[in-house]
Short mmCIF file of C-alpha atoms and ligand atoms in Angstrom, two decimals:
data_model
loop_
_atom_site.label_atom_id
_atom_site.label_comp_id
_atom_site.label_asym_id
_atom_site.label_seq_id
_atom_site.Cartn_x
_atom_site.Cartn_y
_atom_site.Cartn_z
CA MET A 70 -22.32 -11.97 -10.96
CA ILE A 71 -19.31 -9.92 -9.70
CA SER A 72 -18.96 -7.15 -12.09
CA LEU A 73 -16.46 -4.31 -12.21
CA PRO A 74 -15.03 -2.30 -14.97
CA GLY A 75 -12.16 -4.19 -16.77
CA MET A 76 -12.87 -7.61 -15.61
CA GLY A 77 -14.07 -8.80 -18.91
CA LEU A 78 -10.89 -7.93 -20.54
CA VAL A 79 -8.73 -9.96 -18.07
CA TRP A 80 -11.11 -12.91 -18.68
CA ASP A 81 -10.61 -12.29 -22.30
CA ALA A 82 -6.94 -12.57 -22.01
CA LEU A 83 -6.96 -15.33 -19.26
CA PRO A 84 -10.10 -17.51 -20.06
CA GLU A 85 -9.00 -19.82 -17.42
CA ALA A 86 -8.80 -17.46 -14.51
CA ARG A 87 -11.17 -17.46 -11.81
CA VAL A 88 -12.01 -14.71 -9.11
CA ALA A 89 -10.65 -15.85 -5.87
CA GLY A 90 -10.58 -15.33 -2.16
CA GLY A 91 -12.37 -12.21 -0.47
CA ALA A 92 -14.69 -11.21 -3.62
CA VAL A 93 -16.18 -14.51 -3.86
CA ARG A 94 -17.07 -14.57 -0.28
CA ASP A 95 -18.31 -11.07 -0.23
CA PHE A 96 -20.21 -11.63 -3.39
CA LEU A 97 -21.98 -14.54 -1.96
CA ALA A 98 -22.67 -12.68 1.35
CA GLY A 99 -24.27 -10.02 -0.60
CA VAL A 100 -21.53 -7.62 0.71
CA GLN A 101 -20.51 -5.14 -2.25
CA VAL A 102 -17.20 -6.20 -4.13
CA VAL A 103 -14.97 -3.38 -4.50
CA GLU A 104 -11.65 -5.38 -5.17
CA VAL A 105 -11.35 -8.58 -7.22
CA ASP A 106 -8.44 -10.84 -7.28
CA PHE A 107 -7.97 -13.46 -9.96
CA ALA A 108 -6.24 -16.84 -9.55
CA VAL A 109 -4.81 -18.60 -12.82
CA PRO A 110 -3.33 -22.10 -13.28
CA LEU A 111 -0.73 -20.62 -15.39
CA THR A 112 2.95 -19.53 -14.30
CA PRO A 113 3.56 -15.61 -14.07
CA VAL A 114 5.67 -15.50 -17.22
CA VAL A 115 2.62 -16.94 -19.24
CA VAL A 116 0.09 -14.56 -17.54
CA MET A 117 2.55 -11.69 -18.66
CA ALA A 118 2.84 -12.96 -22.17
CA ARG A 119 -1.02 -13.18 -22.67
CA ALA A 120 -1.15 -9.66 -21.29
CA ALA A 121 0.97 -8.37 -23.65
CA ALA A 122 -0.70 -10.09 -26.53
CA ALA A 123 -4.09 -8.73 -25.39
CA GLY A 124 -2.67 -5.27 -25.20
CA LEU A 125 -3.03 -5.06 -21.16
CA LYS A 126 -0.62 -3.27 -18.93
CA ALA A 127 1.21 -6.06 -16.74
CA VAL A 128 3.06 -5.02 -13.50
CA PRO A 129 5.20 -7.70 -11.95
CA THR A 130 4.25 -6.67 -8.27
CA GLY A 131 5.24 -9.88 -6.83
CA LEU A 132 6.73 -11.96 -9.20
CA ALA A 133 8.40 -14.20 -6.50
CA HIS A 134 4.99 -15.30 -4.86
CA GLY A 135 3.39 -15.26 -8.31
CA THR A 136 1.38 -11.93 -8.59
CA VAL A 137 1.09 -9.93 -11.45
CA THR A 138 -1.05 -6.87 -11.42
CA LEU A 139 -3.21 -6.26 -14.66
CA VAL A 140 -4.62 -3.04 -15.61
CA ALA A 141 -7.83 -2.68 -17.61
CA GLU A 142 -10.02 0.10 -18.20
CA GLY A 143 -7.95 1.73 -15.28
CA HIS A 144 -8.81 -0.87 -12.92
CA GLY A 145 -5.81 -2.89 -11.08
CA PHE A 146 -6.42 -6.74 -10.76
CA GLU A 147 -3.78 -9.01 -9.02
CA VAL A 148 -3.51 -12.05 -11.02
CA THR A 149 -1.76 -14.84 -8.80
CA SER A 150 -0.52 -18.13 -10.09
CA LEU A 151 -1.92 -21.12 -8.19
CA ARG A 152 0.32 -22.17 -5.37
CA ARG A 153 1.60 -24.90 -3.18
CA ASP A 154 3.55 -24.49 -0.07
CA VAL A 155 6.89 -26.29 0.08
CA ALA A 156 8.05 -24.68 3.52
CA THR A 157 6.53 -22.65 6.00
CA ASP A 158 8.10 -20.79 8.94
CA GLY A 159 5.32 -19.41 10.92
CA ARG A 160 4.88 -16.22 8.63
CA HIS A 161 6.34 -16.70 5.24
CA ALA A 162 6.08 -19.59 2.84
CA VAL A 163 8.08 -20.92 0.14
CA VAL A 164 5.77 -21.65 -2.52
CA GLU A 165 5.74 -23.66 -5.90
CA PHE A 166 3.40 -23.14 -8.80
CA THR A 167 0.70 -25.55 -9.58
CA ASP A 168 -2.40 -26.00 -11.97
CA ASP A 169 -4.20 -27.78 -9.25
CA TRP A 170 -6.96 -25.59 -7.94
CA GLU A 171 -7.88 -27.78 -4.96
CA GLU A 172 -4.39 -27.50 -3.98
CA ASP A 173 -4.19 -23.72 -4.00
CA SER A 174 -7.80 -23.49 -2.18
CA SER A 175 -6.08 -25.82 0.50
CA ARG A 176 -3.48 -23.42 1.34
CA ARG A 177 -5.98 -20.60 2.09
CA ASP A 178 -6.85 -19.77 5.49
CA PHE A 179 -10.28 -20.02 6.12
CA THR A 180 -13.16 -22.11 4.23
CA ILE A 181 -15.01 -18.82 3.27
CA ASN A 182 -11.95 -17.46 2.03
CA ALA A 183 -11.21 -20.68 -0.17
CA MET A 184 -13.81 -20.36 -2.87
CA SER A 185 -13.35 -19.42 -6.65
CA MET A 186 -15.43 -18.53 -9.33
CA ASP A 187 -15.44 -18.58 -13.03
CA ARG A 188 -16.56 -16.49 -15.85
CA SER A 189 -19.81 -18.04 -16.03
CA GLY A 190 -20.49 -17.54 -12.51
CA ARG A 191 -19.85 -21.06 -11.35
CA VAL A 192 -18.54 -21.25 -7.63
CA TYR A 193 -15.88 -23.63 -6.95
CA ASP A 194 -16.15 -24.46 -3.13
CA TYR A 195 -13.65 -27.52 -2.14
CA PHE A 196 -14.19 -27.09 1.68
CA SER A 197 -17.93 -26.14 2.19
CA GLY A 198 -17.23 -22.46 2.43
CA GLN A 199 -20.47 -21.61 1.23
CA GLU A 200 -22.10 -23.46 4.21
CA ASP A 201 -19.84 -21.96 6.71
CA LEU A 202 -20.52 -18.42 5.24
CA ALA A 203 -24.32 -18.91 5.35
CA ALA A 204 -24.17 -20.22 9.05
CA GLY A 205 -21.71 -17.55 9.96
CA LYS A 206 -19.06 -19.92 10.85
CA VAL A 207 -15.21 -19.11 10.35
CA ARG A 208 -13.45 -22.25 10.09
CA PHE A 209 -9.80 -23.14 9.11
CA VAL A 210 -9.24 -25.00 5.91
CA GLY A 211 -7.83 -28.24 7.47
CA GLU A 212 -6.39 -28.44 10.72
CA ALA A 213 -6.42 -25.33 12.78
CA ARG A 214 -3.37 -25.96 14.87
CA LEU A 215 -1.13 -26.87 11.86
CA ARG A 216 -2.49 -23.75 9.82
CA ILE A 217 -1.73 -21.54 12.80
CA ALA A 218 1.73 -22.97 13.15
CA GLU A 219 2.25 -22.50 9.22
CA ASP A 220 1.60 -18.87 9.84
CA TYR A 221 0.66 -17.05 13.17
CA LEU A 222 -1.02 -13.91 11.28
CA ARG A 223 -3.80 -16.47 10.89
CA VAL A 224 -4.63 -15.86 14.52
CA LEU A 225 -5.37 -12.18 13.89
CA ARG A 226 -6.93 -12.79 10.49
CA PHE A 227 -9.52 -15.36 12.28
CA PHE A 228 -10.79 -12.53 14.49
CA ARG A 229 -10.96 -10.14 11.36
CA PHE A 230 -13.45 -12.47 9.48
CA PHE A 231 -15.24 -13.42 12.68
CA ALA A 232 -15.78 -9.81 13.31
CA ARG A 233 -17.18 -9.60 9.81
CA TYR A 234 -18.97 -12.86 9.10
CA GLY A 235 -19.05 -14.79 12.48
CA SER A 236 -20.14 -12.71 15.27
CA ARG A 237 -23.97 -13.37 14.31
CA SER A 238 -23.82 -16.03 16.96
CA GLY A 239 -21.66 -14.01 19.62
CA SER A 240 -18.49 -15.28 20.94
CA GLY A 241 -19.88 -18.39 22.14
CA GLY A 242 -20.83 -19.51 18.63
CA ALA A 243 -16.99 -19.55 17.41
CA ASP A 244 -15.68 -22.60 15.94
CA VAL A 245 -14.71 -24.80 18.69
CA GLU A 246 -11.41 -26.13 16.80
CA ALA A 247 -10.30 -22.77 15.88
CA VAL A 248 -10.80 -21.53 19.39
CA ALA A 249 -8.90 -24.23 21.08
CA ALA A 250 -5.90 -24.11 18.56
CA ILE A 251 -5.83 -20.09 19.09
CA THR A 252 -5.69 -20.28 22.77
CA ALA A 253 -2.80 -23.14 22.64
CA LEU A 254 -0.89 -21.08 19.97
CA ARG A 255 -1.61 -17.44 21.05
CA ASP A 256 1.88 -16.63 22.22
CA GLY A 257 2.79 -16.93 18.31
CA VAL A 258 1.31 -13.48 17.70
CA GLY A 259 4.65 -12.37 19.40
CA ARG A 260 6.51 -13.18 16.69
CA LEU A 261 4.86 -11.07 13.99
CA SER A 262 5.91 -7.58 12.86
CA ALA A 263 4.40 -4.71 14.79
CA GLU A 264 3.00 -3.25 11.77
CA ARG A 265 1.01 -6.37 10.78
CA VAL A 266 -0.43 -6.48 14.23
CA TRP A 267 -1.61 -2.82 14.09
CA SER A 268 -3.06 -3.37 10.70
CA GLU A 269 -4.99 -6.25 11.71
CA LEU A 270 -6.22 -4.77 14.79
CA LYS A 271 -7.53 -1.65 12.91
CA LYS A 272 -9.38 -4.11 10.42
CA ILE A 273 -11.03 -5.91 13.57
CA LEU A 274 -11.95 -2.51 15.20
CA VAL A 275 -13.77 -1.12 12.04
CA ALA A 276 -15.92 -4.30 11.51
CA PRO A 277 -19.36 -3.51 12.10
CA GLU A 278 -19.85 -5.65 15.18
CA PRO A 279 -16.54 -5.90 16.74
CA VAL A 280 -17.52 -6.65 20.37
CA PRO A 281 -18.03 -10.62 19.96
CA ALA A 282 -14.66 -10.99 17.96
CA LEU A 283 -12.93 -8.71 20.84
CA ARG A 284 -14.70 -10.68 23.69
CA LEU A 285 -13.47 -13.86 21.90
CA MET A 286 -9.73 -12.22 21.79
CA ASP A 287 -10.26 -11.71 25.34
CA GLU A 288 -11.26 -15.37 26.04
CA THR A 289 -8.43 -16.84 24.23
CA GLY A 290 -5.96 -14.57 25.81
CA VAL A 291 -4.84 -12.87 22.68
CA LEU A 292 -6.25 -9.59 23.76
CA ALA A 293 -3.91 -9.30 26.57
CA LEU A 294 -1.05 -9.80 24.42
CA VAL A 295 -1.92 -7.05 21.90
CA LEU A 296 -3.62 -4.71 24.12
CA PRO A 297 -3.19 -5.29 27.64
CA GLY A 298 -5.79 -3.18 29.71
CA ALA A 299 -8.50 -3.33 27.29
CA ASP A 300 -12.04 -3.13 28.65
CA VAL A 301 -14.33 -4.97 26.08
CA ALA A 302 -17.50 -3.99 28.22
CA ARG A 303 -16.58 -0.30 28.23
CA LEU A 304 -16.53 -0.41 24.23
CA GLU A 305 -19.91 -2.37 24.18
CA GLU A 306 -21.34 0.41 26.44
CA LEU A 307 -20.08 3.38 24.40
CA LEU A 308 -20.87 1.75 21.13
CA LYS A 309 -24.30 1.95 21.99
CA ALA A 310 -23.94 5.94 22.52
CA MET A 311 -21.73 5.92 19.33
CA VAL A 312 -24.78 5.69 16.75
CA GLY A 313 -23.85 8.47 14.23
CA ALA A 314 -20.28 8.30 15.26
CA PRO A 315 -17.63 7.75 12.44
CA VAL A 316 -16.59 4.17 12.05
CA ASP A 317 -13.07 4.91 13.02
CA ALA A 318 -10.38 2.58 14.28
CA LEU A 319 -8.85 5.06 16.64
CA LEU A 320 -12.02 6.32 17.97
CA ARG A 321 -13.11 2.69 18.74
CA LEU A 322 -9.68 1.72 20.42
CA ALA A 323 -10.08 4.89 22.60
CA ALA A 324 -13.34 3.39 23.78
CA LEU A 325 -11.70 0.10 24.29
CA TRP A 326 -8.64 0.86 25.94
CA ARG A 327 -6.86 3.27 28.36
CA GLY A 328 -3.26 3.50 28.76
CA ASP A 329 0.14 5.41 27.75
CA VAL A 330 -0.54 6.40 24.08
CA ALA A 331 2.94 7.17 23.39
CA ALA A 332 4.32 3.83 24.50
CA PHE A 333 1.23 2.19 22.61
CA ALA A 334 2.16 4.26 19.45
CA ALA A 335 5.88 3.19 19.56
CA ARG A 336 5.26 -0.50 20.34
CA TRP A 337 2.82 -0.88 17.43
CA ARG A 338 4.84 1.59 15.08
CA LEU A 339 1.47 3.72 14.42
CA SER A 340 2.17 6.61 11.89
CA ALA A 341 2.74 9.87 13.49
CA ALA A 342 -0.70 11.31 12.24
CA GLU A 343 -2.40 8.25 14.01
CA ALA A 344 -0.32 8.87 17.17
CA VAL A 345 -1.54 12.50 17.30
CA CYS A 346 -4.94 11.64 16.66
CA LEU A 347 -5.19 8.83 19.25
CA ALA A 348 -3.62 11.19 22.04
CA GLY A 349 -6.36 13.81 20.99
CA LEU A 350 -9.26 11.43 21.35
CA MET A 351 -7.73 10.12 24.59
CA ALA A 352 -7.33 13.37 26.39
CA PRO A 353 -9.96 13.88 28.98
CA ASN A 354 -13.14 15.03 27.49
CA ARG A 355 -13.95 18.33 29.45
CA LEU A 356 -17.27 19.25 27.79
CA ARG A 357 -20.69 18.55 29.00
CA PRO A 358 -24.16 19.09 27.34
CA GLU A 359 -25.05 21.65 30.20
CA ASP A 360 -21.99 23.84 29.00
CA ASP A 361 -22.79 27.26 27.90
CA ASP A 362 -21.54 28.77 24.52
CA ALA A 363 -18.92 30.56 26.25
CA ALA A 364 -17.21 27.20 27.33
CA LEU A 365 -17.85 25.73 23.69
CA ARG A 366 -16.01 28.75 22.25
CA ARG A 367 -13.18 28.18 24.73
CA ALA A 368 -12.64 24.52 23.73
CA LEU A 369 -12.97 25.45 19.96
CA ALA A 370 -10.12 28.03 20.45
CA ASP A 371 -7.73 25.14 21.65
CA GLU A 372 -8.87 22.17 19.35
CA PRO A 373 -10.70 21.76 16.10
CA ALA A 374 -14.53 20.81 16.17
CA ALA A 375 -13.73 17.25 14.69
CA VAL A 376 -11.44 16.49 17.62
CA LEU A 377 -13.93 17.51 20.33
CA VAL A 378 -16.99 16.12 18.56
CA ASP A 379 -15.22 12.60 18.08
CA ARG A 380 -13.99 12.80 21.82
CA SER A 381 -17.45 13.59 23.08
CA PHE A 382 -18.40 10.13 21.78
CA LEU A 383 -16.19 9.04 24.64
CA GLY A 384 -17.62 11.37 27.30
CA GLY A 385 -21.40 10.12 27.98
CA VAL A 386 -24.43 8.91 26.47
CA GLY A 387 -28.06 10.66 25.79
CA PRO A 388 -29.54 13.21 23.68
CA GLY A 389 -27.83 15.95 25.45
CA TRP A 390 -24.67 14.68 23.82
CA GLU A 391 -26.25 14.78 20.35
CA ALA A 392 -27.15 18.68 21.13
CA LEU A 393 -23.79 19.46 22.38
CA ARG A 394 -21.98 18.10 19.13
CA GLY A 395 -24.82 19.95 16.99
CA ARG A 396 -23.55 22.99 18.64
CA LEU A 397 -19.94 22.25 18.04
CA LEU A 398 -20.29 21.85 14.51
CA THR A 399 -22.45 24.88 13.69
CA MET A 400 -20.13 27.19 16.06
CA GLU A 401 -17.51 29.31 14.15
CA ARG A 402 -14.19 28.49 15.54
CA PRO A 403 -12.80 31.49 17.43
CA VAL A 404 -9.32 32.74 16.53
CA PHE A 405 -7.43 34.78 19.25
CA PRO A 406 -7.17 38.07 17.61
CA LEU A 407 -3.57 39.25 18.68
CA GLN A 408 -0.06 38.23 17.34
CA GLY A 409 3.51 39.07 18.40
CA ARG A 410 3.75 41.92 15.75
CA ASP A 411 0.67 43.65 17.22
CA LEU A 412 2.50 43.95 20.72
CA GLU A 413 5.45 45.44 18.96
CA THR A 414 3.38 48.33 18.13
CA LEU A 415 3.08 49.17 21.83
CA GLY A 416 7.01 48.43 22.09
CA VAL A 417 7.14 45.12 23.44
CA LYS A 418 10.28 43.65 21.88
CA PRO A 419 9.84 39.81 20.76
CA GLY A 420 11.22 37.44 23.39
CA PRO A 421 10.26 35.59 26.28
CA GLU A 422 8.33 38.09 27.76
CA MET A 423 6.21 38.97 24.64
CA GLY A 424 5.06 35.36 24.70
CA GLU A 425 4.34 35.65 28.17
CA LEU A 426 2.24 38.55 27.61
CA LEU A 427 0.37 37.13 24.71
CA ARG A 428 -0.52 33.81 26.79
CA GLU A 429 -1.93 36.17 29.69
CA VAL A 430 -4.17 38.12 27.44
CA ARG A 431 -5.26 35.06 25.44
CA ALA A 432 -6.12 33.41 29.01
CA TRP A 433 -8.04 36.85 29.54
CA TRP A 434 -9.70 36.59 26.33
CA ALA A 435 -10.70 33.03 26.70
CA THR A 436 -12.30 33.58 30.29
CA GLY A 437 -14.56 36.20 28.62
CA GLY A 438 -15.70 33.51 26.13
CA CYS A 439 -13.36 34.24 23.28
CA VAL A 440 -15.31 37.38 22.05
CA ALA A 441 -13.09 40.09 22.79
CA ASP A 442 -11.43 41.85 19.39
CA ALA A 443 -8.09 42.90 18.69
CA GLY A 444 -8.75 46.33 20.04
CA GLU A 445 -10.11 44.79 23.25
CA CYS A 446 -7.39 42.74 23.74
CA LEU A 447 -4.59 45.54 23.05
CA ALA A 448 -6.37 47.60 25.65
CA ARG A 449 -6.12 44.88 27.83
CA VAL A 450 -2.19 44.49 27.35
CA LYS A 451 -1.85 48.27 28.14
CA ARG A 452 -4.12 48.28 31.21
CA PRO A 453 -4.28 44.73 32.94
CA ASP A 454 -6.61 44.41 35.57
P1 ATP B 661 -10.38 -8.36 2.70
O1 ATP B 661 -11.81 -7.65 2.28
O2 ATP B 661 -10.14 -7.88 4.31
O3 ATP B 661 -9.32 -7.78 1.89
P2 ATP B 661 -9.62 -10.70 1.45
O4 ATP B 661 -10.04 -12.01 1.88
O5 ATP B 661 -9.41 -10.08 0.23
O6 ATP B 661 -10.33 -9.64 2.76
P3 ATP B 661 -6.94 -10.53 1.93
O7 ATP B 661 -5.96 -10.34 3.05
O8 ATP B 661 -6.84 -9.34 1.05
O9 ATP B 661 -8.44 -10.77 2.34
O10 ATP B 661 -6.42 -11.83 1.16
C1 ATP B 661 -6.96 -12.46 -0.12
C2 ATP B 661 -7.07 -13.98 0.20
O11 ATP B 661 -5.65 -14.53 0.25
C3 ATP B 661 -7.82 -14.43 1.27
O12 ATP B 661 -9.26 -14.43 0.80
C4 ATP B 661 -7.21 -15.71 1.39
O13 ATP B 661 -7.81 -16.88 0.23
C5 ATP B 661 -5.81 -15.55 1.03
N1 ATP B 661 -4.76 -15.15 2.16
C6 ATP B 661 -4.51 -14.03 2.33
N2 ATP B 661 -3.50 -14.09 3.55
C7 ATP B 661 -3.58 -15.42 3.87
C8 ATP B 661 -2.76 -16.11 4.99
N3 ATP B 661 -2.06 -15.52 5.74
N4 ATP B 661 -2.81 -17.47 4.98
C9 ATP B 661 -3.58 -18.05 4.15
N5 ATP B 661 -4.54 -17.57 3.14
C10 ATP B 661 -4.38 -16.16 3.12
MG1 MG B 662 -8.36 -8.29 0.04
#
């Protein structure tokens, strides 16, 4: 059974509730369930009243689309009223509440996402989701073309779930109807907000086996729309060498794609931190396994070990690279020992000249392997050459 602290209290207040969507899928797939969403055949107003009667905190997080968040034993649970679509526009739906479980299930995207489970552990599976999950099939509920035209985000969601549950059979094992529909309707991805696209892309990239999904994105023409210039073969090659590398969307992106980072960051509205990190990863990797300690110290003086280590995964393959990373992680980061005020003691006035002098001494310090101390650096200022 799925069991997270607080679930029992939610069920005490709402015995007719069922766990729905991803938690049921992950539980049946043997994946650890960390988040549980409930569905209920009750309106949000009734859910709020029941929560109040049970002494549970209820936050109306998305009343318009039927979601109340209940807090039990410190855990938040989204409780969403069963819905039916009244109108769709390619992204957002106008919904109506219902008490019909199958109707709610039929508006969910994929059969593996359309199951629910009651308190006794009974699974309700109206569209053969269990069978598809076991076979590694990501299939739309209903007609793929219609479901995509209702909400184009489902194109990218398909690849997210394919990467996680469908990639065992490789890109060739994907549902034929889904692939045909995505290929025909791929341009609808252009209607999605940049944030949505980037958020889905990251989820695809961090899947345990992202390559088959990305290959399928390539074959359906979706990859060229969101990531022109991507080279799936390069990612595949580098992933083999990246055993031990952090599972990181930006690192994998840097292995998959080469292009203008600033333009990419602006296009998909990356956060400032993400843009800086991506630029760091995509800077040329200058370190090589045969480099001596002085070269490593020079690199460490300019950039943190974490950046150098992550970037090294894009540099090359083999045990030498492992050793290089080990050295980077155990070496202390050299700090240039002079500051402007040290030069002031020599009578140098703050200004461009001081900056130039510091740069020159720092370059000398780096050339020497970043070992000279403050006294030696000052002596160098007094007597260049
Ligand atoms: P994850 O582990 O990635 O969060 P999830 O299944 O929980 O997987 P969510 O995006 O959190 O995915 O959505 C929760 C559930 O809501 C899905 O399992 C699916 O049933 C339904 N759902 C979410 N977005 C859509 C959509 N765009 N169209 C149809 N159903 C959707
Ligand atoms: Mg979820």
